[in-house]
mmCIF file of C-alpha atoms in Angstrom:
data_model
loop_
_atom_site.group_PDB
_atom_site.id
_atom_site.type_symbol
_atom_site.label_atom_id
_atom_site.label_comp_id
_atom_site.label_asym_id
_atom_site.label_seq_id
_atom_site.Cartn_x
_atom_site.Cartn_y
_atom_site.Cartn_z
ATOM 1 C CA UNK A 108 -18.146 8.832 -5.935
ATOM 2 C CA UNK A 109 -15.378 7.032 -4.888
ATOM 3 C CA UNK A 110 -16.537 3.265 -6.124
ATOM 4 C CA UNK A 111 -17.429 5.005 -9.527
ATOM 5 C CA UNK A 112 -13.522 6.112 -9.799
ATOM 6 C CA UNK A 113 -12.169 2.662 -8.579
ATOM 7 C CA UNK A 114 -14.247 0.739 -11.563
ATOM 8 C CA UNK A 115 -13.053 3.532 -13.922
ATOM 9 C CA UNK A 116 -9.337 3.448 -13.196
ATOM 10 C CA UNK A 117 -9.483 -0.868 -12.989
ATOM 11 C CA UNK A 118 -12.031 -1.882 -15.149
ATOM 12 C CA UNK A 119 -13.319 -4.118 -12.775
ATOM 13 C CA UNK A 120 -17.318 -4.140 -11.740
ATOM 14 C CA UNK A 121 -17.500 -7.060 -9.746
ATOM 15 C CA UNK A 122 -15.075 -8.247 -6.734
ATOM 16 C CA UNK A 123 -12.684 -10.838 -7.817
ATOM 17 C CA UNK A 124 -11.416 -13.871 -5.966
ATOM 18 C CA UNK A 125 -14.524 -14.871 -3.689
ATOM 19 C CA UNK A 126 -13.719 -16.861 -0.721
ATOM 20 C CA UNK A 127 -9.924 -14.964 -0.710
ATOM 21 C CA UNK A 128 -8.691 -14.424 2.706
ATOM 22 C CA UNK A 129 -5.846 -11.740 3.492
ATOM 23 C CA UNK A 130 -3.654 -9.973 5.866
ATOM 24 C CA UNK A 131 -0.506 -8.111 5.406
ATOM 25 C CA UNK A 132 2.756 -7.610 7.767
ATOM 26 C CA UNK A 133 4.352 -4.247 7.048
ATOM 27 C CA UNK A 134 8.862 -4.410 9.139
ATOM 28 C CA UNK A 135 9.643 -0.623 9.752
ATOM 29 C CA UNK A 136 12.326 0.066 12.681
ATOM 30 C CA UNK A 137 12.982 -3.787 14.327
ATOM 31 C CA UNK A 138 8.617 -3.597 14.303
ATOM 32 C CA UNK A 139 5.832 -6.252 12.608
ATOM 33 C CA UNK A 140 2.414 -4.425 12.246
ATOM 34 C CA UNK A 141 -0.070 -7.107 11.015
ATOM 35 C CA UNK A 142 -3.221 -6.270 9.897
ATOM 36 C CA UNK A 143 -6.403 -8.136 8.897
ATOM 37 C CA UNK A 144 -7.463 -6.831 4.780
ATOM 38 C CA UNK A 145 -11.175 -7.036 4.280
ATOM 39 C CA UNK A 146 -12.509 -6.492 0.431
ATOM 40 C CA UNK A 147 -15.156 -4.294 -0.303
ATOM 41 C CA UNK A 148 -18.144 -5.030 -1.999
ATOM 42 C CA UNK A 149 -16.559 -3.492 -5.003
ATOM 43 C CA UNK A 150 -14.174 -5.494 -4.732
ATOM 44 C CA UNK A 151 -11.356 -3.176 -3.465
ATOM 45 C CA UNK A 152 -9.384 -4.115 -0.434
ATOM 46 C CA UNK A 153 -8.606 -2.706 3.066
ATOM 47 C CA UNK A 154 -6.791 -2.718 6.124
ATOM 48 C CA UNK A 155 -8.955 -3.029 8.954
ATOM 49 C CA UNK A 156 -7.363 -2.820 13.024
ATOM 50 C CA UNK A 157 -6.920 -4.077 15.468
ATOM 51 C CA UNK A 158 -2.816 -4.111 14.579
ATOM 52 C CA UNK A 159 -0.943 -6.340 16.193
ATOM 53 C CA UNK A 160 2.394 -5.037 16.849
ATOM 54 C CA UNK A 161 5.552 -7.650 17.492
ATOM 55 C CA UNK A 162 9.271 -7.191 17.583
ATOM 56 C CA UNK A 163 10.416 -8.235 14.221
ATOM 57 C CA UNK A 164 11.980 -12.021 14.498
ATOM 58 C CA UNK A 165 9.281 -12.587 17.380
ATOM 59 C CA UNK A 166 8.557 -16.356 16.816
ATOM 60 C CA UNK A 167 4.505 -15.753 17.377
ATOM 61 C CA UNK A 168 4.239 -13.908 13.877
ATOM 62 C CA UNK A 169 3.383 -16.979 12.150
ATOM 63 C CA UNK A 170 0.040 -17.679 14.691
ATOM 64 C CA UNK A 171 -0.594 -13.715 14.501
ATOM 65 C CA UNK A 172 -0.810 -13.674 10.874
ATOM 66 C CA UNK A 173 -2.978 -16.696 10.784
ATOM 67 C CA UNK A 174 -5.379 -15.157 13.477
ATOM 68 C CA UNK A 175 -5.527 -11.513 10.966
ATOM 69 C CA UNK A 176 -6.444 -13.882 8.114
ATOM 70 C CA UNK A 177 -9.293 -15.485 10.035
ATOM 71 C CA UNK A 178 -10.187 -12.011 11.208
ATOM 72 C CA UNK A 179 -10.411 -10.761 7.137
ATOM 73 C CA UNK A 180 -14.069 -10.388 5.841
ATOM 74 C CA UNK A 181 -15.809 -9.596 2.440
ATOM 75 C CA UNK A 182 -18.258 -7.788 1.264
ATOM 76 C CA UNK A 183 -17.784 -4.355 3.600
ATOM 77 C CA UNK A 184 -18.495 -1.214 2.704
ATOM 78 C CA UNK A 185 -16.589 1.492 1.302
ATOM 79 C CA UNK A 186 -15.754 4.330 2.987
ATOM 80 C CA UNK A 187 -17.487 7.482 1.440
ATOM 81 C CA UNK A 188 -14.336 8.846 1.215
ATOM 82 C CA UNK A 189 -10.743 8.130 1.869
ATOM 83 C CA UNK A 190 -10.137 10.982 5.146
ATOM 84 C CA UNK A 191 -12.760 8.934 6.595
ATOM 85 C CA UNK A 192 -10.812 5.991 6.458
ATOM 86 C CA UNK A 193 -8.624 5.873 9.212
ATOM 87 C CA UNK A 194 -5.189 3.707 8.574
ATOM 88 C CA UNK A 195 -4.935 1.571 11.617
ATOM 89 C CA UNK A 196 -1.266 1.181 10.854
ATOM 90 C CA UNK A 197 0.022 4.429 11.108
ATOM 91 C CA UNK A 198 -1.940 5.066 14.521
ATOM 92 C CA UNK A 199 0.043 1.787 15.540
ATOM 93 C CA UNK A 200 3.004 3.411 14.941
ATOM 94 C CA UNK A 201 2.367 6.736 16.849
ATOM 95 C CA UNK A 202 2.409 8.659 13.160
ATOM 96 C CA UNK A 203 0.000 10.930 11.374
ATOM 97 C CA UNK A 204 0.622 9.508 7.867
ATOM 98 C CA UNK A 205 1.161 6.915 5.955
ATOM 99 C CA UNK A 206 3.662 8.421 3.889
ATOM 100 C CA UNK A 207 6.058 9.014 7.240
ATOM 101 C CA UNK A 208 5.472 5.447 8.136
ATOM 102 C CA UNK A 209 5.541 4.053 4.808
ATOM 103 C CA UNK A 210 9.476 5.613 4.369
ATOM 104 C CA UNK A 211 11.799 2.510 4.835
ATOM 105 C CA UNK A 212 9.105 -0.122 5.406
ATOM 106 C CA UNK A 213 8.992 -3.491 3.835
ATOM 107 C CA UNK A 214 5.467 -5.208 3.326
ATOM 108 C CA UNK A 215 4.874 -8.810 2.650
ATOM 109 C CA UNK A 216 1.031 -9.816 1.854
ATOM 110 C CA UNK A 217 -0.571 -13.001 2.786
ATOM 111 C CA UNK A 218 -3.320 -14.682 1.046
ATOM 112 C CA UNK A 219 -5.420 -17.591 1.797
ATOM 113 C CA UNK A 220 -8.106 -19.333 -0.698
ATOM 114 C CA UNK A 221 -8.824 -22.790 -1.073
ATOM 115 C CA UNK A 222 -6.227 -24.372 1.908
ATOM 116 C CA UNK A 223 -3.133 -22.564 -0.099
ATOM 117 C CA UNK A 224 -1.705 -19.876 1.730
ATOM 118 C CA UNK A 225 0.393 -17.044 -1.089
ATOM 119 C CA UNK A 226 2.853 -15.249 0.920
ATOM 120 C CA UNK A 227 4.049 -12.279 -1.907
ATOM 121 C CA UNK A 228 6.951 -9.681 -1.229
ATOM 122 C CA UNK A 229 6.279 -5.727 -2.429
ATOM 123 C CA UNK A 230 8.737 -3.600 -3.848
ATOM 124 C CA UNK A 231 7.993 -0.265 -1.727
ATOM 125 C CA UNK A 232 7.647 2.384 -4.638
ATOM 126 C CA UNK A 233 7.151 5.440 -2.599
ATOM 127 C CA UNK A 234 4.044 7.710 -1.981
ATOM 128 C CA UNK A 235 3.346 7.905 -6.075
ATOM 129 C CA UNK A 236 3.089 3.894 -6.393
ATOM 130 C CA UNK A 237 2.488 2.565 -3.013
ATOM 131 C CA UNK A 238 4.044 -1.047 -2.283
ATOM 132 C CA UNK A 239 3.792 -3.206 -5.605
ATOM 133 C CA UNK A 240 3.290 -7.053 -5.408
ATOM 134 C CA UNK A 241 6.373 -9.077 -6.913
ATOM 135 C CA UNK A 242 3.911 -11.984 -7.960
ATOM 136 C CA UNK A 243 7.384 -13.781 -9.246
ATOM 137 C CA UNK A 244 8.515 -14.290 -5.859
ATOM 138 C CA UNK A 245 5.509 -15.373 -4.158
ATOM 139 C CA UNK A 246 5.853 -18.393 -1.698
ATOM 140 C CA UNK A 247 3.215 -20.981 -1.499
ATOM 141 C CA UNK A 248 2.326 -23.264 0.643
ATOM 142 C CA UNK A 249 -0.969 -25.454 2.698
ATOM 143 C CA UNK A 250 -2.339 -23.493 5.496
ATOM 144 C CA UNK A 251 -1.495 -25.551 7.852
ATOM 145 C CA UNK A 252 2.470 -25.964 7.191
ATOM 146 C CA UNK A 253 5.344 -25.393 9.472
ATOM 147 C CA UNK A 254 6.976 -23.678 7.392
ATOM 148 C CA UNK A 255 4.859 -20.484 7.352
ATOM 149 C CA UNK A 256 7.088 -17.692 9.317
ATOM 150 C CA UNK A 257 10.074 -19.280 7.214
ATOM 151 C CA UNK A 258 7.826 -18.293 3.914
ATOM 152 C CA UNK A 259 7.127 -15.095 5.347
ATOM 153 C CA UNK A 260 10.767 -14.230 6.632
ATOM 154 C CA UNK A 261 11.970 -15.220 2.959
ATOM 155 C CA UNK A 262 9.703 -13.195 1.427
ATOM 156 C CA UNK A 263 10.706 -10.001 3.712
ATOM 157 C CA UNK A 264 14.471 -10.683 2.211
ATOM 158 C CA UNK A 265 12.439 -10.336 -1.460
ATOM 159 C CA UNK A 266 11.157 -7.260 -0.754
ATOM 160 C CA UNK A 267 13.231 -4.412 -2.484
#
């Protein structure tokens, strides 16, 4: 089963981080896809739609991000397998994989817990490691600063 793999391959039983709200803002082709992450009750997370799609530099990302990590839950279930799980993104995007959409597209993730808001660049390391947090570069700041689009436009320039 797939929850039996997930604890193999990380060690992990129990879902770290309770309370942890996040979303994540993928730039491909002058386009912002944000997207709502919910954690599973093994403690795995995913991306969950509606996507909201801007033009990259619109000045309503920081609000749209916000609203996604309001709109993050815990404790869903897993899907019984990963076809079945339907990336929300890629529909966005008019594509049929994640791979094709994944090709030249930066993501920055953003995390809220406790009134701090973690706003972390990913190197993109290609379909065999998927987008890798630089946890050196994070940006962080209170939830309800002005400053959050600047945070999340710095840590697009980050992302390698």
């Amino acid at each position: 089963m797939l929850t039996e793999l997930f604890r193999r391959i990380t060690g992990r039983s129990e879902p770290d981080e309770p309370g942890m709200r996040m979303a994540g803002i993928y730039r491909r082709q002058g386009k912002d896809y944000v997207t709502a992450s919910s954690r599973t009750r093994d403690g795995f997370w995913l991306e969950e739609g509606p996507v909201d799609v801007l033009d990259s530099g619109d000045p309503a990302l920081a609000e749209v991000v916000l609203s996604a990590l309001a709109r993050s839950r815990d404790g869903i279930a897993a899907p019984k397998t990963w076809s079945s799980h339907v990336n929300k993104v890629v529909e966005a995007a008019g594509l049929r994989r994640f791979s094709a959409f994944a090709k030249g597209a930066a993501h920055v993730s953003v995390q809220e817990k406790d009134g701090v808001l973690r706003v972390t660049p990913h190197r993109n390391g290609g379909s065999r490691e998927g987008y890798l947090g630089l946890e050196d570069q994070a940006l962080e700041l209170p939830v309800g600063s002005p400053e959050v689009a600047k945070a999340i436009e710095t840590a697009f320039s980050r992302c390698s």
